[in-house]
């Protein structure tokens, strides 16, 4: 499998929506239960600040096969402007092939250049695979919110992980 990583452009909105929606439909990985409509995803990309980005992995056929979001942890608190919030989504058939690791390489480089000194992430307590992924990148667990999400009637915790650059 080959892929290339680049910063998303508004024209990637459909591909990003497809990937996030597919992960949301799986129900077991993310607190997100529905992907955004393409129009909203496009507006989101256009509305990102100069310090925010989505990185996309483009497969051989030119389609988005994975993406990683880098957003300000808080859009309103200057005291947290050094903290990036991260979210990662890879299509099922492309997992475990190093794509997530390569997305992080691009995202982290962008974060450092744009003045972030820390990243933070919330992962569902049952999502052991994603916790393993983030820990492999150097994130450390720093807390847990119990029963923070309820999906299809089932409560799940949210595990907090952080990394200082
Ligand atoms: C979690 C996810 C982003 C990881 O991406 P990926 O492309 O599968 O990960 P990679 O192949 O780059 O693996 C990178 C490292 O993560 C770790 N890792 C990956 N999958 C893992 C798993 N199932 N269990 C434990 N560790 C795992 C490994 O240490 C791996 O390093 P190695 O190859 O040197 O052993 C991807 O599987 C995914 O999108 N899952 C569904 C959505 C999701 O859970 N998103 C996170 C919620 S925010």
Coordinates of N, CA and C and ligand atoms in Angstrom, one line a residue:
X1 N 0.8 -1.2 0.0 CA 0.0 0.0 0.0 C 0.9 1.2 0.0
X2 N 0.6 2.2 -0.8 CA 1.3 3.5 -0.8 C 0.3 4.6 -0.6
X3 N 0.7 5.6 0.0 CA -0.1 6.8 0.3 C 0.8 8.0 0.5
X4 N 0.2 9.2 0.3 CA 0.9 10.4 0.6 C 0.1 11.2 1.6
X5 N 0.8 12.0 2.4 CA 0.2 12.8 3.4 C 0.3 14.3 3.0
X6 N -0.7 15.1 3.1 CA -0.7 16.5 2.8 C -1.7 17.2 3.6
X7 N -1.6 18.5 3.7 CA -2.6 19.3 4.4 C -3.9 19.4 3.6
X8 N -5.0 19.3 4.2 CA -6.3 19.2 3.5 C -6.6 20.6 2.9
X9 N -7.3 20.5 1.8 CA -7.9 21.7 1.2 C -9.4 21.6 1.2
X10 N -10.1 22.6 1.0 CA -11.6 22.5 1.0 C -12.2 21.4 0.1
X11 N -11.5 21.1 -1.0 CA -12.0 20.1 -1.9 C -11.9 18.7 -1.3
X12 N -11.2 18.6 -0.2 CA -11.1 17.3 0.5 C -12.3 17.0 1.4
X13 N -13.2 18.0 1.5 CA -14.3 17.8 2.5 C -15.1 16.5 2.3
X14 N -15.4 16.2 1.1 CA -16.2 14.9 0.8 C -15.4 13.7 1.3
X15 N -14.1 13.6 1.0 CA -13.3 12.5 1.4 C -13.2 12.4 2.9
X16 N -13.0 13.6 3.6 CA -12.9 13.6 5.0 C -14.2 13.1 5.7
X17 N -15.3 13.7 5.1 CA -16.6 13.3 5.6 C -16.8 11.8 5.5
X18 N -16.4 11.2 4.4 CA -16.6 9.8 4.1 C -15.8 9.0 5.2
X19 N -14.6 9.4 5.4 CA -13.8 8.6 6.4 C -14.3 8.7 7.8
X20 N -14.6 10.0 8.2 CA -15.2 10.2 9.6 C -16.5 9.4 9.8
X21 N -17.3 9.5 8.7 CA -18.7 8.9 8.8 C -18.5 7.3 8.9
X22 N -17.5 6.8 8.2 CA -17.3 5.4 8.2 C -16.9 4.9 9.7
X23 N -16.0 5.7 10.3 CA -15.6 5.4 11.6 C -16.8 5.6 12.6
X24 N -17.5 6.6 12.4 CA -18.7 6.8 13.3 C -19.7 5.7 13.2
X25 N -19.9 5.2 11.9 CA -20.8 4.1 11.8 C -20.4 2.8 12.5
X26 N -19.1 2.6 12.7 CA -18.6 1.5 13.4 C -19.0 1.5 14.9
X27 N -19.3 2.7 15.4 CA -19.9 2.9 16.7 C -18.9 2.7 17.9
X28 N -17.8 1.9 17.7 CA -17.0 1.5 18.8 C -15.8 2.3 19.1
X29 N -15.4 3.2 18.1 CA -14.1 3.9 18.3 C -14.2 5.3 18.9
X30 N -15.2 6.0 18.4 CA -15.2 7.5 18.6 C -16.4 7.9 19.4
X31 N -16.3 9.1 20.0 CA -17.4 9.7 20.6 C -18.3 10.4 19.5
X32 N -17.8 10.5 18.3 CA -18.6 11.0 17.2 C -19.6 10.0 16.7
X33 N -20.8 10.3 16.6 CA -21.8 9.3 16.2 C -22.3 9.5 14.8
X34 N -22.0 10.7 14.2 CA -22.4 11.0 12.8 C -21.3 11.9 12.2
X35 N -20.9 11.6 11.0 CA -20.1 12.5 10.3 C -20.8 13.8 9.9
X36 N -20.1 14.9 9.7 CA -20.8 16.1 9.2 C -21.2 16.0 7.8
X37 N -22.2 16.7 7.3 CA -22.5 16.8 5.9 C -21.2 17.5 5.2
X38 N -21.0 17.2 4.0 CA -19.8 17.7 3.3 C -19.7 19.2 3.3
X39 N -20.9 19.9 3.2 CA -20.9 21.3 3.2 C -20.4 21.9 4.5
X40 N -20.8 21.3 5.6 CA -20.3 21.7 6.9 C -18.8 21.4 7.1
X41 N -18.4 20.3 6.6 CA -17.0 19.9 6.7 C -16.1 20.9 5.9
X42 N -16.6 21.3 4.7 CA -15.9 22.3 3.9 C -15.8 23.6 4.6
X43 N -16.9 24.0 5.2 CA -17.0 25.3 6.0 C -16.0 25.2 7.1
X44 N -15.9 24.1 7.8 CA -15.0 23.9 8.9 C -13.6 24.1 8.4
X45 N -13.2 23.5 7.3 CA -11.8 23.7 6.8 C -11.5 25.1 6.5
X46 N -12.5 25.7 5.8 CA -12.3 27.2 5.4 C -12.3 28.1 6.6
X47 N -12.9 27.6 7.7 CA -12.9 28.5 8.9 C -11.8 28.2 9.9
X48 N -11.0 27.3 9.6 CA -9.8 27.0 10.5 C -8.9 28.2 10.6
X49 N -8.3 28.4 11.8 CA -7.3 29.5 11.9 C -6.0 29.1 11.2
X50 N -5.1 30.0 11.1 CA -3.8 29.7 10.4 C -3.0 28.7 11.2
X51 N -3.4 28.5 12.5 CA -2.7 27.5 13.3 C -3.3 26.2 13.4
X52 N -4.4 26.0 12.7 CA -5.1 24.7 12.7 C -5.1 24.1 11.3
X53 N -5.3 22.8 11.3 CA -5.2 22.1 10.0 C -5.8 20.7 10.1
X54 N -6.1 20.1 9.0 CA -6.4 18.7 8.9 C -5.4 18.2 7.9
X55 N -4.8 17.1 8.3 CA -3.9 16.4 7.4 C -4.6 15.1 6.9
X56 N -4.4 14.9 5.6 CA -5.1 13.8 4.9 C -4.1 12.8 4.3
X57 N -4.4 11.5 4.4 CA -3.6 10.5 3.7 C -4.4 10.2 2.4
X58 N -3.7 10.3 1.3 CA -4.3 10.1 0.0 C -3.8 8.7 -0.5
X59 N -4.7 7.8 -0.9 CA -4.4 6.5 -1.4 C -4.0 6.5 -2.8
X60 N -3.7 5.3 -3.4 CA -3.3 5.2 -4.8 C -4.3 5.7 -5.7
X61 N -5.6 5.6 -5.3 CA -6.7 6.0 -6.2 C -7.1 7.4 -6.1
X62 N -6.3 8.2 -5.3 CA -6.6 9.6 -5.1 C -7.6 9.9 -4.0
X63 N -8.1 8.9 -3.4 CA -9.2 9.1 -2.3 C -8.5 9.3 -1.0
X64 N -9.3 10.0 -0.1 CA -8.8 10.2 1.3 C -9.0 8.9 2.0
X65 N -8.0 8.3 2.6 CA -8.1 7.0 3.3 C -7.8 7.2 4.8
X66 N -7.4 8.4 5.2 CA -7.3 8.7 6.6 C -7.1 10.2 6.8
X67 N -7.4 10.6 8.0 CA -7.2 12.1 8.3 C -6.9 12.3 9.8
X68 N -6.3 13.4 10.1 CA -6.0 13.8 11.4 C -6.2 15.3 11.6
X69 N -7.0 15.6 12.6 CA -7.3 17.0 12.9 C -6.4 17.6 14.0
X70 N -6.0 18.8 13.7 CA -5.2 19.6 14.7 C -6.0 20.9 14.9
X71 N -6.6 21.0 16.1 CA -7.3 22.2 16.4 C -6.8 22.8 17.7
X72 N -7.1 24.1 17.9 CA -6.8 24.7 19.2 C -7.6 23.9 20.2
X73 N -7.0 23.6 21.4 CA -7.8 22.9 22.4 C -8.9 23.8 22.9
X74 N -8.7 25.1 23.0 CA -9.8 26.0 23.3 C -9.8 27.1 22.3
X75 N -10.9 27.3 21.7 CA -11.1 28.4 20.7 C -11.2 29.8 21.4
X76 N -11.4 29.8 22.7 CA -11.7 31.1 23.4 C -10.7 31.4 24.5
X77 N -9.9 30.5 24.9 CA -9.0 30.8 26.0 C -7.5 31.0 25.6
X78 N -7.0 32.2 25.6 CA -5.6 32.4 25.2 C -4.6 31.7 26.1
X79 N -5.0 31.4 27.3 CA -4.2 30.7 28.3 C -3.9 29.3 27.8
X80 N -4.7 28.8 26.9 CA -4.5 27.4 26.4 C -4.1 27.4 24.9
X81 N -3.6 28.5 24.5 CA -3.2 28.6 23.0 C -2.0 27.8 22.7
X82 N -1.3 27.2 23.7 CA -0.2 26.4 23.4 C -0.6 24.9 23.3
X83 N -1.9 24.6 23.5 CA -2.3 23.2 23.5 C -3.1 22.9 22.3
X84 N -2.7 21.8 21.6 CA -3.4 21.3 20.4 C -4.3 20.2 20.7
X85 N -5.5 20.1 20.1 CA -6.4 19.0 20.3 C -6.3 18.1 19.0
X86 N -6.2 16.8 19.2 CA -6.0 15.9 18.1 C -7.1 14.9 17.9
X87 N -7.4 14.6 16.7 CA -8.4 13.5 16.4 C -7.9 12.7 15.1
X88 N -8.0 11.4 15.1 CA -7.5 10.6 14.0 C -8.5 9.6 13.5
X89 N -8.6 9.5 12.2 CA -9.5 8.6 11.6 C -8.9 7.9 10.4
X90 N -8.8 6.5 10.4 CA -8.3 5.8 9.3 C -9.3 4.7 8.9
X91 N -9.5 4.6 7.6 CA -10.4 3.6 7.1 C -10.0 2.2 7.5
X92 N -11.0 1.3 7.9 CA -10.7 0.0 8.4 C -9.6 -0.8 7.7
X93 N -9.7 -0.8 6.4 CA -8.8 -1.7 5.6 C -7.4 -1.1 5.5
X94 N -7.2 0.1 6.0 CA -5.8 0.7 5.9 C -5.2 0.8 7.3
X95 N -5.8 0.3 8.3 CA -5.3 0.4 9.7 C -4.1 -0.6 9.8
X96 N -3.2 -0.2 10.7 CA -2.1 -1.1 11.1 C -1.0 -1.1 10.0
X97 N -1.0 -0.2 9.1 CA 0.0 -0.1 8.1 C 0.9 1.1 8.2
X98 N 0.9 1.8 9.3 CA 1.8 2.9 9.5 C 1.2 4.2 9.1
X99 N 0.0 4.2 8.7 CA -0.6 5.5 8.2 C -0.8 6.5 9.3
X100 N -1.3 5.9 10.4 CA -1.5 6.8 11.6 C -0.2 7.5 12.1
X101 N 0.8 6.7 12.0 CA 2.1 7.2 12.5 C 2.6 8.3 11.5
X102 N 2.4 8.1 10.2 CA 2.8 9.1 9.3 C 2.0 10.4 9.4
X103 N 0.7 10.2 9.6 CA -0.2 11.4 9.8 C 0.3 12.2 11.0
X104 N 0.7 11.5 12.1 CA 1.2 12.2 13.3 C 2.5 12.9 13.0
X105 N 3.3 12.3 12.2 CA 4.6 13.0 11.8 C 4.4 14.4 11.2
X106 N 3.4 14.4 10.3 CA 3.0 15.7 9.6 C 2.4 16.6 10.6
X107 N 1.4 16.1 11.4 CA 0.7 17.0 12.3 C 1.6 17.5 13.4
X108 N 2.4 16.7 13.9 CA 3.3 17.2 15.0 C 4.3 18.3 14.5
X109 N 4.8 18.1 13.3 CA 5.7 19.1 12.7 C 5.0 20.4 12.5
X110 N 3.7 20.3 12.1 CA 2.9 21.5 11.9 C 2.7 22.2 13.2
X111 N 2.4 21.4 14.2 CA 2.1 21.9 15.6 C 3.3 22.7 16.1
X112 N 4.4 22.1 16.0 CA 5.7 22.7 16.6 C 5.9 24.0 15.8
X113 N 5.9 24.0 14.5 CA 6.1 25.2 13.7 C 5.1 26.3 14.1
X114 N 3.9 25.9 14.5 CA 2.9 26.9 14.8 C 2.8 27.2 16.3
X115 N 3.8 26.9 17.0 CA 3.9 27.4 18.4 C 3.2 26.6 19.5
X116 N 2.7 25.4 19.1 CA 2.2 24.6 20.2 C 3.3 23.9 21.0
X117 N 3.1 23.7 22.3 CA 4.1 23.0 23.0 C 3.6 21.8 23.7
X118 N 2.3 21.5 23.4 CA 1.6 20.4 24.0 C 0.4 19.9 23.1
X119 N 0.2 18.6 23.1 CA -1.1 18.1 22.5 C -1.9 17.3 23.5
X120 N -3.2 17.3 23.3 CA -4.0 16.6 24.2 C -5.1 15.9 23.4
X121 N -5.6 14.7 23.9 CA -6.5 13.9 23.2 C -7.5 13.2 24.1
X122 N -8.7 13.1 23.8 CA -9.7 12.2 24.5 C -10.0 11.0 23.7
X123 N -9.9 9.8 24.3 CA -10.1 8.6 23.6 C -11.1 7.8 24.4
X124 N -12.1 7.1 23.8 CA -13.0 6.3 24.5 C -12.3 5.2 25.3
X125 N -12.8 5.0 26.5 CA -12.1 4.0 27.4 C -12.0 2.6 26.9
X126 N -13.0 2.3 26.0 CA -13.0 0.9 25.5 C -12.1 0.8 24.2
X127 N -11.6 1.9 23.7 CA -10.8 1.9 22.5 C -9.4 1.7 22.9
X128 N -9.1 0.5 23.2 CA -7.7 0.1 23.6 C -6.7 0.3 22.5
X129 N -7.2 0.0 21.2 CA -6.3 0.2 20.1 C -5.8 1.6 19.9
X130 N -6.7 2.6 20.0 CA -6.4 4.0 19.8 C -5.5 4.4 21.0
X131 N -5.8 4.0 22.2 CA -4.9 4.3 23.3 C -3.5 3.8 23.1
X132 N -3.4 2.6 22.5 CA -2.1 2.0 22.1 C -1.4 2.8 21.1
X133 N -2.2 3.3 20.1 CA -1.6 4.1 19.0 C -1.0 5.4 19.6
X134 N -1.8 6.1 20.4 CA -1.4 7.4 20.9 C -0.2 7.2 21.9
X135 N -0.2 6.1 22.7 CA 0.9 5.9 23.6 C 2.2 5.5 22.8
X136 N 2.0 4.9 21.7 CA 3.2 4.5 20.8 C 3.8 5.8 20.3
X137 N 3.0 6.9 20.1 CA 3.5 8.2 19.6 C 4.2 9.0 20.7
X138 N 4.0 8.6 22.0 CA 4.6 9.3 23.1 C 3.6 10.0 24.0
X139 N 2.3 9.8 23.8 CA 1.3 10.4 24.6 C 1.3 9.6 25.9
X140 N 0.9 10.3 27.0 CA 0.8 9.6 28.3 C -0.6 9.8 28.9
X141 N -1.1 8.8 29.5 CA -2.5 8.9 30.1 C -2.4 9.8 31.3
X142 N -3.4 10.7 31.4 CA -3.4 11.7 32.5 C -4.7 11.9 33.1
X143 N -5.7 11.0 32.8 CA -7.0 11.1 33.5 C -8.0 10.3 32.8
X144 N -9.2 10.2 33.5 CA -10.3 9.5 32.9 C -11.6 10.1 33.4
X145 N -12.5 10.3 32.4 CA -13.8 10.8 32.8 C -14.8 9.6 32.6
X146 N -15.4 9.3 33.7 CA -16.3 8.1 33.7 C -17.6 8.4 33.1
X147 N -18.1 7.4 32.3 CA -19.5 7.5 31.7 C -19.6 8.8 30.9
X148 N -18.6 9.2 30.3 CA -18.6 10.5 29.6 C -19.4 10.5 28.3
X149 N -19.4 9.3 27.6 CA -20.2 9.2 26.4 C -21.2 8.1 26.6
X150 N -22.4 8.3 26.0 CA -23.4 7.2 25.9 C -23.8 7.0 24.5
X151 N -23.5 5.9 23.9 CA -23.8 5.6 22.5 C -24.6 4.3 22.4
X152 N -25.7 4.5 21.7 CA -26.7 3.3 21.6 C -27.0 2.8 23.0
X153 N -27.1 3.7 23.9 CA -27.6 3.3 25.3 C -26.4 2.8 26.2
X154 N -25.2 2.6 25.6 CA -24.1 2.1 26.4 C -23.2 3.2 26.8
X155 N -22.9 3.3 28.1 CA -22.0 4.3 28.6 C -20.5 3.9 28.4
X156 N -19.7 4.9 28.2 CA -18.2 4.6 28.0 C -17.5 5.7 28.7
X157 N -16.3 5.4 29.1 CA -15.4 6.5 29.7 C -14.7 7.2 28.6
X158 N -14.1 8.3 28.9 CA -13.1 9.0 28.0 C -11.8 9.1 28.8
X159 N -10.8 8.5 28.1 CA -9.4 8.6 28.7 C -8.7 9.8 28.1
X160 N -8.0 10.5 29.0 CA -7.3 11.7 28.6 C -5.8 11.4 28.4
X161 N -5.3 11.8 27.3 CA -3.8 11.6 27.1 C -3.2 12.9 26.7
X162 N -2.0 13.1 27.1 CA -1.3 14.4 26.7 C 0.2 14.1 26.3
X163 N 0.7 15.1 25.6 CA 2.1 15.0 25.2 C 2.7 16.4 25.2
X164 N 3.9 16.5 25.8 CA 4.6 17.8 25.8 C 5.7 17.6 24.7
X165 N 5.8 18.6 23.8 CA 6.8 18.5 22.7 C 8.2 18.8 23.2
Ligands
LIG1 C1 -6.1 4.3 16.0 C2 -5.7 4.6 14.5 C3 -5.8 6.1 14.2 C4 -4.3 4.1 14.4 O1 -3.9 4.3 13.0 P1 -3.1 3.2 12.2 O2 -2.8 3.6 10.9 O3 -3.9 1.9 12.4 O4 -1.8 3.1 13.2 P2 -0.3 2.7 12.6 O5 -0.4 1.5 11.7 O6 0.4 3.9 12.1 O7 0.4 2.2 14.0 C5 1.2 3.1 14.8 C6 1.5 2.5 16.1 O8 0.2 2.5 16.9 C7 0.2 1.3 17.7 N1 -1.0 0.6 17.3 C8 -1.7 0.6 16.2 N2 -2.8 -0.2 16.2 C9 -2.8 -0.7 17.5 C10 -3.6 -1.6 18.2 N3 -4.7 -2.1 17.5 N4 -3.3 -1.9 19.4 C11 -2.3 -1.4 20.0 N5 -1.4 -0.6 19.4 C12 -1.7 -0.2 18.2 C13 1.4 0.4 17.3 O9 2.3 0.6 18.3 C14 1.9 1.1 16.0 O10 3.3 1.1 16.0 P3 4.2 -0.1 15.4 O11 3.6 -0.3 14.0 O12 5.5 0.4 15.4 O13 3.9 -1.3 16.2 C15 -6.6 3.8 13.5 O14 -6.5 2.4 13.8 C16 -8.0 4.2 13.5 O15 -8.4 5.1 12.8 N6 -8.9 3.6 14.3 C17 -10.3 3.9 14.3 C18 -10.6 5.3 14.7 C19 -10.1 5.6 16.0 O16 -10.0 4.8 17.0 N7 -9.6 6.9 16.2 C20 -9.0 7.4 17.4 C21 -10.0 8.1 18.2 S1 -9.6 9.8 18.4

